[in-house]
Amino acid sequence: MQNRVKKKVVKEWFMLLQNIICNDIEKIEGKKKIFVSKKWSRGKNKKEGGGEFRIFENGKVFDKVGVNFSEVYGNLSKKFKSSVPGTSKSSKFWASGISVVMHMKNPHIPAIHFNTRFIYTSHGWFGGGMDVTPCLKDEKLKKWLHQELKKSCDRHNKNYYKKFKKWCDLYFYLPHRKEPRGIGGIFFDYKKDNWKKDFAFVRDIGITFKKIFNNIIEKKKQKKWTKKEKNIQYLKRGRYVEFNLLYDRGTKFGLQTGGNTEAILMSLPPLAKWK
Amino acid sequence: MQNRVKKKVVKEWFMLLQNIICNDIEKIEGKKKIFVSKKWSRGKNKKEGGGEFRIFENGKVFDKVGVNFSEVYGNLSKKFKSSVPGTSKSSKFWASGISVVMHMKNPHIPAIHFNTRFIYTSHGWFGGGMDVTPCLKDEKLKKWLHQELKKSCDRHNKNYYKKFKKWCDLYFYLPHRKEPRGIGGIFFDYKKDNWKKDFAFVRDIGITFKKIFNNIIEKKKQKKWTKKEKNIQYLKRGRYVEFNLLYDRGTKFGLQTGGNTEAILMSLPPLAKWK
């Protein structure tokens, strides 16, 4: 398949998935057209791609949810390109992705993060994953989540789950707190074994994410919470902010490549506390 | 003067200033022994220095204020030392400093930050400054603040104010937002012209900070505020968090040299919002 075509179909999948996810969220909230959508362009004469982020705040179930699609291209800065593979001969890049962060009203429902992306420099690779951040202990949820992820991974390769779970644990870790961000999930990057199979896996992770967030919310949305539990959620969100601003590579990539700040920092919770 | 003696007198000044500032804060709150104090040690066998941070939260005037003293020494990591002067032959360092961040209850009173430090590798230098972050426009405050800072700087060198004000504007800037953090102040680093004179300047900046925060609080503390103004303050604090975690060199230095996380992130507000 031509690279041009690969980029096109991947991008179209990400755009479709954005619609699917937003549609599900509207169903959960029981209301249509709730998203504020913003399209943005970047680069020289605004001709180096852009994206559309959709954000919904202060709902019945969601405190804040952002569903972000982007397709960006151009040249990486000298300083930044040393950390991106395939840029020794040319600083040209193309990248498209979808990322979702859900911050929930009910502290019994964890924050959920999902992202998949395809990046092309002199060669192309996929990356992404999803991870779950409860603020209250929930061993049952953890077990169920990892079973679901394992099932999805096993459909593609029996080694994926173990490898990508470990990668997730290593990545979503706050060294200064000696704390994991949440209860993990899966994370992968630089995936370029077989384009067709990799793309099928990436699509499946999107569908798995859809299943997981709907399922978790449905199971927990009726559960009552106390003021004290809500406060624990605000403090846990402080950790979320710390991770995203101190360590997250997606945030760095976005800010370094002149992405849309609002879209990049969409991941931050509406309210966070530190004590 | 011997380096050993220099370190000792600087450190003793920072410790004294910590007491002076905490004393003033207790006077403002009209209550004694309000601070929670925590001593910490770092490094191999906890024998590479440490510090004492004092924190007070949820007062009548202060939402959160941290007054942090530290004296740390040991060896810089290979990766980190390249960004610290005087480390080409040895990775040994010694650093002592005091830093203060005040987040106020009343949104008419700006957040105020102050820091002075002395660092020694193969040679020693001073750094520091203070800056002010209102969330509501206040041209009168800005004018007064800069007059005060200019007066203090001028006592030492007629070139300082202009130079250090500019440095502050460059440093406390959020490129991803294209926004300054606040209304500026003064900032300086690598100051090693004349140890005695530099130290006198550093002491004077401490005393000027004492005057400025007392004066600002006294002028504004009776002013009534609305819920809307409080909300603007919470959003402005979101920017404060972004700056400190994405860009602040003090935060990076602290986390990279294995400092105490609680003490380093003391600068974060008790509550921040993003929209």
Short mmCIF file of N, CA, C and O in Angstrom, two decimals, chain A residues 55 57 64 175-177 235 238 241-247 251 255 261-262 265 268-275, chain B residues 55 57 64 175-177 235 238 241-247 251 255 261-262 265 268-275:
data_model
loop_
_atom_site.label_atom_id
_atom_site.label_comp_id
_atom_site.label_asym_id
_atom_site.label_seq_id
_atom_site.Cartn_x
_atom_site.Cartn_y
_atom_site.Cartn_z
N ILE A 55 -14.92 19.02 23.42
CA ILE A 55 -14.85 19.02 24.87
C ILE A 55 -16.25 19.16 25.46
O ILE A 55 -17.10 19.85 24.90
N GLU A 57 -18.10 19.54 29.40
CA GLU A 57 -17.82 19.75 30.82
C GLU A 57 -19.09 19.81 31.64
O GLU A 57 -20.13 20.23 31.16
N LYS A 64 -15.44 16.36 33.06
CA LYS A 64 -14.80 16.92 31.87
C LYS A 64 -14.33 15.78 30.99
O LYS A 64 -13.68 14.85 31.48
N PRO A 175 7.98 9.17 39.30
CA PRO A 175 9.18 8.85 40.09
C PRO A 175 9.31 9.73 41.33
O PRO A 175 9.76 9.26 42.38
N HIS A 176 8.92 11.01 41.22
CA HIS A 176 9.11 11.91 42.37
C HIS A 176 8.15 11.57 43.52
O HIS A 176 8.38 11.97 44.65
N ARG A 177 7.08 10.85 43.19
CA ARG A 177 6.15 10.40 44.23
C ARG A 177 6.34 8.92 44.56
O ARG A 177 5.71 8.40 45.47
N LEU A 235 -7.52 15.33 44.96
CA LEU A 235 -6.09 15.17 45.25
C LEU A 235 -5.43 14.24 44.23
O LEU A 235 -4.32 14.49 43.77
N GLY A 238 -4.58 16.02 41.24
CA GLY A 238 -3.33 16.77 41.35
C GLY A 238 -2.17 15.94 40.82
O GLY A 238 -1.32 16.41 40.07
N VAL A 241 -2.25 15.87 37.04
CA VAL A 241 -1.65 17.10 36.49
C VAL A 241 -0.13 17.00 36.54
O VAL A 241 0.56 17.31 35.56
N GLU A 242 0.39 16.56 37.67
CA GLU A 242 1.85 16.42 37.79
C GLU A 242 2.41 15.51 36.70
O GLU A 242 3.37 15.85 36.03
N PHE A 243 1.78 14.36 36.51
CA PHE A 243 2.28 13.44 35.50
C PHE A 243 2.25 14.09 34.11
O PHE A 243 3.23 14.06 33.38
N ASN A 244 1.10 14.67 33.77
CA ASN A 244 0.95 15.19 32.42
C ASN A 244 1.90 16.34 32.11
O ASN A 244 2.43 16.43 31.01
N LEU A 245 2.15 17.20 33.09
CA LEU A 245 3.02 18.35 32.82
C LEU A 245 4.50 18.03 33.02
O LEU A 245 5.34 18.56 32.30
N LEU A 246 4.81 17.13 33.95
CA LEU A 246 6.23 16.83 34.19
C LEU A 246 6.77 15.78 33.23
O LEU A 246 7.92 15.87 32.81
N TYR A 247 5.96 14.77 32.88
CA TYR A 247 6.53 13.61 32.18
C TYR A 247 5.90 13.24 30.86
O TYR A 247 6.55 12.62 30.03
N THR A 251 2.24 15.32 25.67
CA THR A 251 2.16 16.75 26.00
C THR A 251 3.38 17.48 25.45
O THR A 251 3.28 18.51 24.79
N LEU A 255 3.43 20.35 22.55
CA LEU A 255 3.89 21.72 22.80
C LEU A 255 5.13 22.03 21.96
O LEU A 255 5.29 23.15 21.47
N THR A 261 -2.50 24.53 22.09
CA THR A 261 -2.32 24.39 23.54
C THR A 261 -3.59 23.91 24.23
O THR A 261 -3.55 23.01 25.07
N GLU A 262 -4.71 24.49 23.85
CA GLU A 262 -5.99 24.08 24.45
C GLU A 262 -6.25 22.60 24.23
O GLU A 262 -6.70 21.89 25.13
N LEU A 265 -3.69 20.49 26.35
CA LEU A 265 -3.91 20.52 27.80
C LEU A 265 -5.36 20.19 28.18
O LEU A 265 -5.75 20.31 29.33
N LEU A 268 -6.03 17.99 31.19
CA LEU A 268 -6.00 18.42 32.59
C LEU A 268 -7.41 18.43 33.17
O LEU A 268 -8.37 18.78 32.48
N PRO A 269 -7.53 18.05 34.42
CA PRO A 269 -8.86 17.98 35.04
C PRO A 269 -9.44 19.38 35.23
O PRO A 269 -8.70 20.36 35.23
N PRO A 270 -10.75 19.48 35.43
CA PRO A 270 -11.35 20.79 35.64
C PRO A 270 -10.94 21.41 36.97
O PRO A 270 -10.86 22.62 37.09
N LEU A 271 -10.65 20.54 37.93
CA LEU A 271 -10.32 21.03 39.28
C LEU A 271 -9.36 20.02 39.92
O LEU A 271 -9.61 18.82 39.90
N ALA A 272 -8.26 20.52 40.45
CA ALA A 272 -7.29 19.64 41.12
C ALA A 272 -6.87 20.26 42.43
O ALA A 272 -6.88 21.48 42.56
N LYS A 273 -6.52 19.42 43.38
CA LYS A 273 -6.08 19.93 44.67
C LYS A 273 -4.71 19.38 45.05
O LYS A 273 -4.32 18.30 44.62
N TRP A 274 -4.01 20.17 45.82
CA TRP A 274 -2.76 19.72 46.45
C TRP A 274 -2.84 20.04 47.93
O TRP A 274 -3.41 21.05 48.30
N LYS A 275 -2.28 19.13 48.76
CA LYS A 275 -2.27 19.49 50.18
C LYS A 275 -0.84 19.59 50.66
O LYS A 275 0.09 19.25 49.98
N ILE B 55 4.74 24.88 56.34
CA ILE B 55 3.57 25.08 55.50
C ILE B 55 2.37 25.45 56.37
O ILE B 55 2.22 24.96 57.48
N GLU B 57 -1.92 26.25 55.87
CA GLU B 57 -3.03 26.21 54.91
C GLU B 57 -4.33 26.65 55.52
O GLU B 57 -4.55 26.48 56.72
N LYS B 64 -2.76 29.08 51.19
CA LYS B 64 -1.63 28.16 51.39
C LYS B 64 -0.34 28.97 51.28
O LYS B 64 -0.17 29.73 50.32
N PRO B 175 5.29 30.11 27.25
CA PRO B 175 5.30 30.19 25.78
C PRO B 175 4.09 29.52 25.14
O PRO B 175 3.56 30.02 24.15
N HIS B 176 3.61 28.41 25.72
CA HIS B 176 2.49 27.70 25.11
C HIS B 176 1.19 28.48 25.24
O HIS B 176 0.24 28.24 24.50
N ARG B 177 1.15 29.42 26.16
CA ARG B 177 -0.04 30.27 26.33
C ARG B 177 0.20 31.66 25.74
O ARG B 177 -0.71 32.48 25.69
N LEU B 235 -8.56 29.68 38.09
CA LEU B 235 -8.08 29.47 36.72
C LEU B 235 -6.65 29.99 36.57
O LEU B 235 -5.81 29.36 35.93
N GLY B 238 -4.27 27.59 37.75
CA GLY B 238 -3.99 26.54 36.77
C GLY B 238 -2.75 26.91 35.96
O GLY B 238 -1.86 26.08 35.72
N VAL B 241 0.36 26.36 38.03
CA VAL B 241 0.74 24.94 38.03
C VAL B 241 1.46 24.60 36.72
O VAL B 241 2.50 23.95 36.72
N GLU B 242 0.89 25.06 35.60
CA GLU B 242 1.53 24.79 34.31
C GLU B 242 2.96 25.31 34.28
O GLU B 242 3.89 24.59 33.90
N PHE B 243 3.16 26.55 34.71
CA PHE B 243 4.51 27.10 34.69
C PHE B 243 5.45 26.27 35.56
O PHE B 243 6.53 25.87 35.12
N ASN B 244 5.03 26.02 36.79
CA ASN B 244 5.93 25.35 37.73
C ASN B 244 6.31 23.94 37.29
O ASN B 244 7.45 23.52 37.45
N LEU B 245 5.35 23.21 36.71
CA LEU B 245 5.67 21.83 36.32
C LEU B 245 6.31 21.74 34.94
O LEU B 245 7.14 20.87 34.69
N LEU B 246 5.93 22.62 34.02
CA LEU B 246 6.49 22.54 32.67
C LEU B 246 7.86 23.23 32.56
O LEU B 246 8.73 22.75 31.84
N TYR B 247 8.05 24.36 33.26
CA TYR B 247 9.23 25.19 32.97
C TYR B 247 10.15 25.50 34.14
O TYR B 247 11.32 25.77 33.94
N THR B 251 12.10 23.76 40.26
CA THR B 251 11.38 22.49 40.40
C THR B 251 12.20 21.36 39.79
O THR B 251 12.40 20.31 40.40
N LEU B 255 13.81 18.17 41.77
CA LEU B 255 13.43 16.79 41.47
C LEU B 255 14.63 15.99 40.96
O LEU B 255 14.78 14.80 41.26
N THR B 261 10.16 15.86 47.61
CA THR B 261 9.07 16.18 46.67
C THR B 261 8.04 17.12 47.29
O THR B 261 7.63 18.09 46.67
N GLU B 262 7.65 16.82 48.52
CA GLU B 262 6.67 17.68 49.19
C GLU B 262 7.16 19.12 49.28
O GLU B 262 6.39 20.05 49.07
N LEU B 265 7.21 20.70 45.67
CA LEU B 265 5.89 20.97 45.09
C LEU B 265 4.99 21.75 46.05
O LEU B 265 3.81 21.96 45.77
N LEU B 268 2.82 24.53 44.63
CA LEU B 268 1.54 24.33 43.93
C LEU B 268 0.39 24.83 44.79
O LEU B 268 0.40 24.68 46.01
N PRO B 269 -0.61 25.43 44.16
CA PRO B 269 -1.74 25.98 44.92
C PRO B 269 -2.57 24.86 45.52
O PRO B 269 -2.50 23.71 45.08
N PRO B 270 -3.40 25.17 46.53
CA PRO B 270 -4.23 24.13 47.14
C PRO B 270 -5.32 23.65 46.18
O PRO B 270 -5.75 22.51 46.26
N LEU B 271 -5.74 24.54 45.28
CA LEU B 271 -6.83 24.20 44.36
C LEU B 271 -6.62 24.98 43.07
O LEU B 271 -6.37 26.18 43.10
N ALA B 272 -6.68 24.27 41.94
CA ALA B 272 -6.52 24.94 40.64
C ALA B 272 -7.59 24.44 39.69
O ALA B 272 -8.06 23.31 39.82
N LYS B 273 -7.97 25.30 38.76
CA LYS B 273 -8.97 24.89 37.79
C LYS B 273 -8.47 25.06 36.36
O LYS B 273 -7.62 25.91 36.08
N TRP B 274 -9.02 24.25 35.49
CA TRP B 274 -8.80 24.42 34.05
C TRP B 274 -10.16 24.39 33.36
O TRP B 274 -11.05 23.64 33.78
N LYS B 275 -10.31 25.19 32.37
CA LYS B 275 -11.57 25.09 31.64
C LYS B 275 -11.29 24.67 30.22
O LYS B 275 -10.17 24.58 29.80
#
